[in-house]
Amino acid sequence: MNKKLKMIIGGLIILITIITLFATISSQNITYYYRPGEVIQSPENFNTRKIRVMGLVQSGSVDWKPEKTELNFRISDDGRSYLNIVYVGAKPDMFREKQGIIVEGTMASDTDFVATTLLIKHNEEYKVNNHKKDKEDYYETVIE
Amino acid sequence: MFINIGYFALLTSLGLMFYASLALTLGIKYDKNELILSAKLSFIAKFILIAVAFASLTYAFIVDDFSIQFVSLHSSSDLPLFYKITAVWGGMEGSLLLWELILSFFIVCIIINYHKINRDILPYSLIILSLISLFLLFLLVGWSNPLERVFPVPPEGRGLNPLLQNPGMIYHPPSLYLGYVGFSIPFAFAIGSLLRGKLDNQWILSTRRWTLFSWFFLTVGMMLGGEWAYLELGWGGYWAWDPVENASLMPWLTGTAFLHSVIVQEKRNTLKIWNMLLIITTFSLTILGTFITRSGVLNSVHSFAKSNIGPAFLVFIVITLIFTLIVLKTRLPLLQSQAKSSDLMNKENAFLINNIVFTGMCFTVLYGTVFPLLAEGLADKKISIQAPFFNTIMLPMGLITVFLMGISHLLGWRKTSKNMLFHNSKIPLGVAIGLTVLVGILLSVTWEVVLLSWVIVFSGWVILSELLKSYLPLKRKPAELKLSIPKEIISAFLKNNRKKGGLIIHLAIIIFAIGVSGNFYSQETSFTLNLDERKQFGDYAIQFEEVKVSREHNTERYGAVLKIFKQNQQITTLVPVKAYYPTSPQPMTEVAIHRTIPEDLYISLSSINNNGSVTLSLFINPLINFIWISVVVIFIGVIFSFIYTPIQIKNKKEKFI
């Protein structure tokens, strides 16, 4: 009985440690998505922890400086609030104007979002499903 | 015409499977051998029919029959013939048909193979297999019919995704499917023996080779996938904890655990319930894997709800789990194990820890893959789980695994004498500590690298010396040995194939771990080069010569010609390419790699700029080729394990039930 109790207590301690570790590690590595408008409104909230922002690349906003391998552009998801993105690194293949994009990084100042990763959504199949198409059409109408 | 035959073949197969499941059930119930035989024949007929259906779809691809929707969505007339054929499994519908084809073939194999042995379990297992087959056929004739017509007929197809136009695409998906489908055989035998109520180790012995076979192809499939990603995606790595990758890793992890824990059942007659749970989990995860990659759930949770195929898969998984767990529960009393051992230092405990670790890894991957989907689906909150989550948890677990791989070869079943263990492990321990201290001093490394190199050296040493020992004749007195040296050597060469197979595969995993540890030293940069400009990266200097334009098949290719120097000596010329496909708005990157055993210089062309300069992404990946080498070693090891034949209980004519 005594031995069994010890086993149970020991097992519980190990289990709790594992769960705590697991929870800590996973919460440290979860990245939340925000909208460009939310980020612009309160940039001071987003200058420490990495976040992801999703939007469309504004036409005419793209400035690619090959010498510095620096890419500047603006994204928006409502056609009103535009977020400046600064990205240092090679320009991704699929990067185009009016392209849906996810940027990951932090606010470096009140105006500039420094992205460490650019993610461009692409389908394995070319079928653009209707739902998504509607959304992009919608974006295209709000962003000139 | 041929297409109609194909569709008719699918419909007939569906009917045959209905018949087979019914005939088997009745045949078992009323003890009618003729019914069971007829069911077996219908499985064979179904294999032929599915082959016809597959041939007709392939034919449609070859002749560019765009009246078939699946063909028009995944092929185009300018595609090279080779890729037209591989495009058959370039989308979901064709993949499912390939899956069904492989499954049908496997079923025929076991029917032919086991017509003498396993007569008692086989009919029960065949019921399970016919149900799996029915599910796939339902999808194939209904929601995801690869032979569906489209009207009006498009003049040209949409083309195959350029990412899939790579030789790796021929082997990677079929190899994964061979692995996935292969696991349904041990699964069917496990459930079959539960249904039959015959719970000795027979199902494990008879499906040992199937398990190995499936494990091997799953492994190779993932490795090929990694190689494909490395060559095709241009970001310098081979694994990104992407949900699609995770989907294939999960059944591999539980499958590997299963592969080990069945040995414990075979030798010590324990872990019976655990093995059942593992094979049920593995099978469910292979279905989940197909579901995750093919249902569109990854693009968005919302697009998932719009397709029928996603919910169908989910329902199938849930039904499988409920059904099998109920069956398992009713047979629970029969599965209690007798053997108990009080000693802690033995092989079965090493296997047990291995199993816990592998299950833990699988849970981690499952959590990281599914949690973001759940968060979006249930709480409408979009999150993503980052690669460091997986790396932080998987690294220590991987370390334990590698260590166990070494120590378990020094442990005996039941109990190990402490003196023996100390005697056997002092040399590898010493060597490992010595080398690690040396590495630590020389390379001022992090604790991860210290631990990793320690376990690699320790286990590598143990495995190599055990392997060497298994090839040497047993030690005898010199006088005795002299007489029969050739005979002893030959018999040492031929004996113990199972042990050798295991050791060689473990050696391969050590080689793989060496390859992975190279990640800690990879370098990465990107820069822009003007004509004739030279820039330094690591030990290399890269000089941009010219842009070369060429046409090949359906692509237009722009290659940046780069001269690579090392210590002012030109070592090679690399030409990373941007290829434009007519069917795709975006160009494809074709990387150029200078491969050597110590490291790869990996260059991808990011952009050709307006002023004629080129922007490059460059990576140095140390030790990465060890990963590809390990695949070859695994292959050799699996051959050894295959040579070993488990002694099966040959059943005489035994009545059913």
PDB file of C-alpha atoms in Angstrom, chain A residues 21-23 25-34 50 52 54 64-69 88-96 99 102 104 121-131 134, chain B residues 73-74 90 92-93 158-159 161-164 294 298-299 302-303 306 363-364 367 371 381-386 388-389 392-393 526-528 578 584 586-589 606-607 609 613 615 617:
ATOM      1  CA  LEU A  21       6.737  22.350 -19.132  1.00  0.00           C
ATOM      2  CA  PHE A  22       4.598  21.521 -22.126  1.00  0.00           C
ATOM      3  CA  ALA A  23       2.177  24.355 -21.455  1.00  0.00           C
ATOM      4  CA  ILE A  25       6.810  25.897 -24.084  1.00  0.00           C
ATOM      5  CA  SER A  26       3.678  25.914 -26.173  1.00  0.00           C
ATOM      6  CA  SER A  27       2.435  29.266 -24.861  1.00  0.00           C
ATOM      7  CA  GLN A  28       5.829  30.805 -25.556  1.00  0.00           C
ATOM      8  CA  ASN A  29       5.675  29.682 -29.141  1.00  0.00           C
ATOM      9  CA  ILE A  30       2.144  30.593 -30.081  1.00  0.00           C
ATOM     10  CA  THR A  31       1.914  33.511 -32.446  1.00  0.00           C
ATOM     11  CA  TYR A  32      -1.318  35.433 -32.652  1.00  0.00           C
ATOM     12  CA  TYR A  33      -2.782  36.996 -35.756  1.00  0.00           C
ATOM     13  CA  TYR A  34      -3.797  40.666 -35.782  1.00  0.00           C
ATOM     14  CA  LYS A  50       6.300  38.439 -32.404  1.00  0.00           C
ATOM     15  CA  ARG A  52       1.475  37.848 -37.472  1.00  0.00           C
ATOM     16  CA  MET A  54      -2.438  39.350 -42.655  1.00  0.00           C
ATOM     17  CA  TRP A  64      12.666  46.694 -53.536  1.00  0.00           C
ATOM     18  CA  LYS A  65      16.273  47.742 -52.898  1.00  0.00           C
ATOM     19  CA  PRO A  66      18.451  44.964 -54.287  1.00  0.00           C
ATOM     20  CA  GLU A  67      21.760  46.414 -53.000  1.00  0.00           C
ATOM     21  CA  LYS A  68      20.532  46.237 -49.423  1.00  0.00           C
ATOM     22  CA  THR A  69      18.194  43.280 -50.071  1.00  0.00           C
ATOM     23  CA  VAL A  88      15.419  42.439 -45.002  1.00  0.00           C
ATOM     24  CA  GLY A  89      16.140  39.373 -47.089  1.00  0.00           C
ATOM     25  CA  ALA A  90      15.532  37.985 -50.541  1.00  0.00           C
ATOM     26  CA  LYS A  91      12.230  38.813 -52.213  1.00  0.00           C
ATOM     27  CA  PRO A  92       9.990  35.718 -52.274  1.00  0.00           C
ATOM     28  CA  ASP A  93       9.009  34.258 -55.646  1.00  0.00           C
ATOM     29  CA  MET A  94       5.367  34.858 -55.320  1.00  0.00           C
ATOM     30  CA  PHE A  95       5.569  38.362 -53.922  1.00  0.00           C
ATOM     31  CA  ARG A  96       3.417  40.658 -56.040  1.00  0.00           C
ATOM     32  CA  GLN A  99      -1.067  39.540 -53.220  1.00  0.00           C
ATOM     33  CA  ILE A 102       1.176  37.134 -43.892  1.00  0.00           C
ATOM     34  CA  GLU A 104       5.620  37.933 -38.985  1.00  0.00           C
ATOM     35  CA  LYS A 121      -0.482  31.626 -49.146  1.00  0.00           C
ATOM     36  CA  HIS A 122      -0.554  29.302 -52.098  1.00  0.00           C
ATOM     37  CA  ASN A 123      -2.740  26.398 -52.888  1.00  0.00           C
ATOM     38  CA  GLU A 124      -1.320  23.062 -53.823  1.00  0.00           C
ATOM     39  CA  GLU A 125      -4.073  22.889 -56.360  1.00  0.00           C
ATOM     40  CA  TYR A 126      -4.860  25.747 -58.609  1.00  0.00           C
ATOM     41  CA  LYS A 127      -8.555  25.571 -57.950  1.00  0.00           C
ATOM     42  CA  VAL A 128      -9.242  28.892 -56.353  1.00  0.00           C
ATOM     43  CA  ASN A 129     -12.111  27.998 -54.158  1.00  0.00           C
ATOM     44  CA  ASN A 130     -15.026  30.335 -54.379  1.00  0.00           C
ATOM     45  CA  HIS A 131     -14.918  31.483 -50.816  1.00  0.00           C
ATOM     46  CA  ASP A 134     -14.819  36.335 -53.170  1.00  0.00           C
TER      47      ASP A 134
ATOM     48  CA  LEU B  73      -7.460  20.414 -63.309  1.00  0.00           C
ATOM     49  CA  HIS B  74      -4.130  18.644 -62.985  1.00  0.00           C
ATOM     50  CA  GLY B  90      -1.117  14.976 -58.200  1.00  0.00           C
ATOM     51  CA  MET B  92      -6.817  14.117 -54.061  1.00  0.00           C
ATOM     52  CA  GLU B  93      -9.067  11.997 -56.261  1.00  0.00           C
ATOM     53  CA  ARG B 158      -5.012  24.039 -65.931  1.00  0.00           C
ATOM     54  CA  GLY B 159      -1.655  22.314 -65.762  1.00  0.00           C
ATOM     55  CA  ASN B 161       1.427  22.587 -60.141  1.00  0.00           C
ATOM     56  CA  PRO B 162       5.069  23.368 -61.050  1.00  0.00           C
ATOM     57  CA  LEU B 163       6.092  22.394 -57.529  1.00  0.00           C
ATOM     58  CA  LEU B 164       5.022  18.875 -58.349  1.00  0.00           C
ATOM     59  CA  ARG B 294      -6.128  16.166 -48.785  1.00  0.00           C
ATOM     60  CA  LEU B 298      -5.210  23.430 -43.820  1.00  0.00           C
ATOM     61  CA  ASN B 299      -6.017  26.299 -46.144  1.00  0.00           C
ATOM     62  CA  HIS B 302     -13.913  27.259 -43.362  1.00  0.00           C
ATOM     63  CA  SER B 303     -13.084  25.678 -46.692  1.00  0.00           C
ATOM     64  CA  LYS B 306     -17.538  23.263 -47.681  1.00  0.00           C
ATOM     65  CA  PHE B 363       1.320  13.758 -28.939  1.00  0.00           C
ATOM     66  CA  THR B 364       3.524  16.838 -29.286  1.00  0.00           C
ATOM     67  CA  TYR B 367      -0.984  19.023 -30.484  1.00  0.00           C
ATOM     68  CA  PHE B 371      -4.408  22.973 -31.860  1.00  0.00           C
ATOM     69  CA  LYS B 381      -9.005  32.869 -33.033  1.00  0.00           C
ATOM     70  CA  LYS B 382      -6.247  32.557 -35.566  1.00  0.00           C
ATOM     71  CA  ILE B 383      -2.937  31.445 -34.113  1.00  0.00           C
ATOM     72  CA  SER B 384       0.108  29.595 -35.315  1.00  0.00           C
ATOM     73  CA  ILE B 385       2.498  27.385 -33.418  1.00  0.00           C
ATOM     74  CA  GLN B 386       6.109  28.085 -34.222  1.00  0.00           C
ATOM     75  CA  PRO B 388      10.741  26.344 -31.791  1.00  0.00           C
ATOM     76  CA  PHE B 389       7.841  24.663 -29.964  1.00  0.00           C
ATOM     77  CA  THR B 392      12.348  22.464 -27.873  1.00  0.00           C
ATOM     78  CA  ILE B 393      10.294  19.401 -27.056  1.00  0.00           C
ATOM     79  CA  SER B 526      21.278  36.797 -48.922  1.00  0.00           C
ATOM     80  CA  PHE B 527      22.941  39.409 -51.101  1.00  0.00           C
ATOM     81  CA  THR B 528      22.838  41.058 -54.491  1.00  0.00           C
ATOM     82  CA  LYS B 578      14.188  30.773 -62.220  1.00  0.00           C
ATOM     83  CA  SER B 584       1.576  29.430 -63.467  1.00  0.00           C
ATOM     84  CA  GLN B 586       4.745  32.734 -60.449  1.00  0.00           C
ATOM     85  CA  PRO B 587       8.191  31.551 -61.431  1.00  0.00           C
ATOM     86  CA  MET B 588       9.692  28.461 -59.843  1.00  0.00           C
ATOM     87  CA  THR B 589      13.062  28.475 -58.160  1.00  0.00           C
ATOM     88  CA  SER B 606      15.606  35.059 -55.606  1.00  0.00           C
ATOM     89  CA  SER B 607      15.323  37.707 -58.253  1.00  0.00           C
ATOM     90  CA  ASN B 609      16.670  42.890 -60.794  1.00  0.00           C
ATOM     91  CA  SER B 613      22.011  42.406 -60.894  1.00  0.00           C
ATOM     92  CA  THR B 615      19.743  38.643 -55.656  1.00  0.00           C
ATOM     93  CA  SER B 617      19.769  33.370 -51.053  1.00  0.00           C
TER      94      SER B 617
END
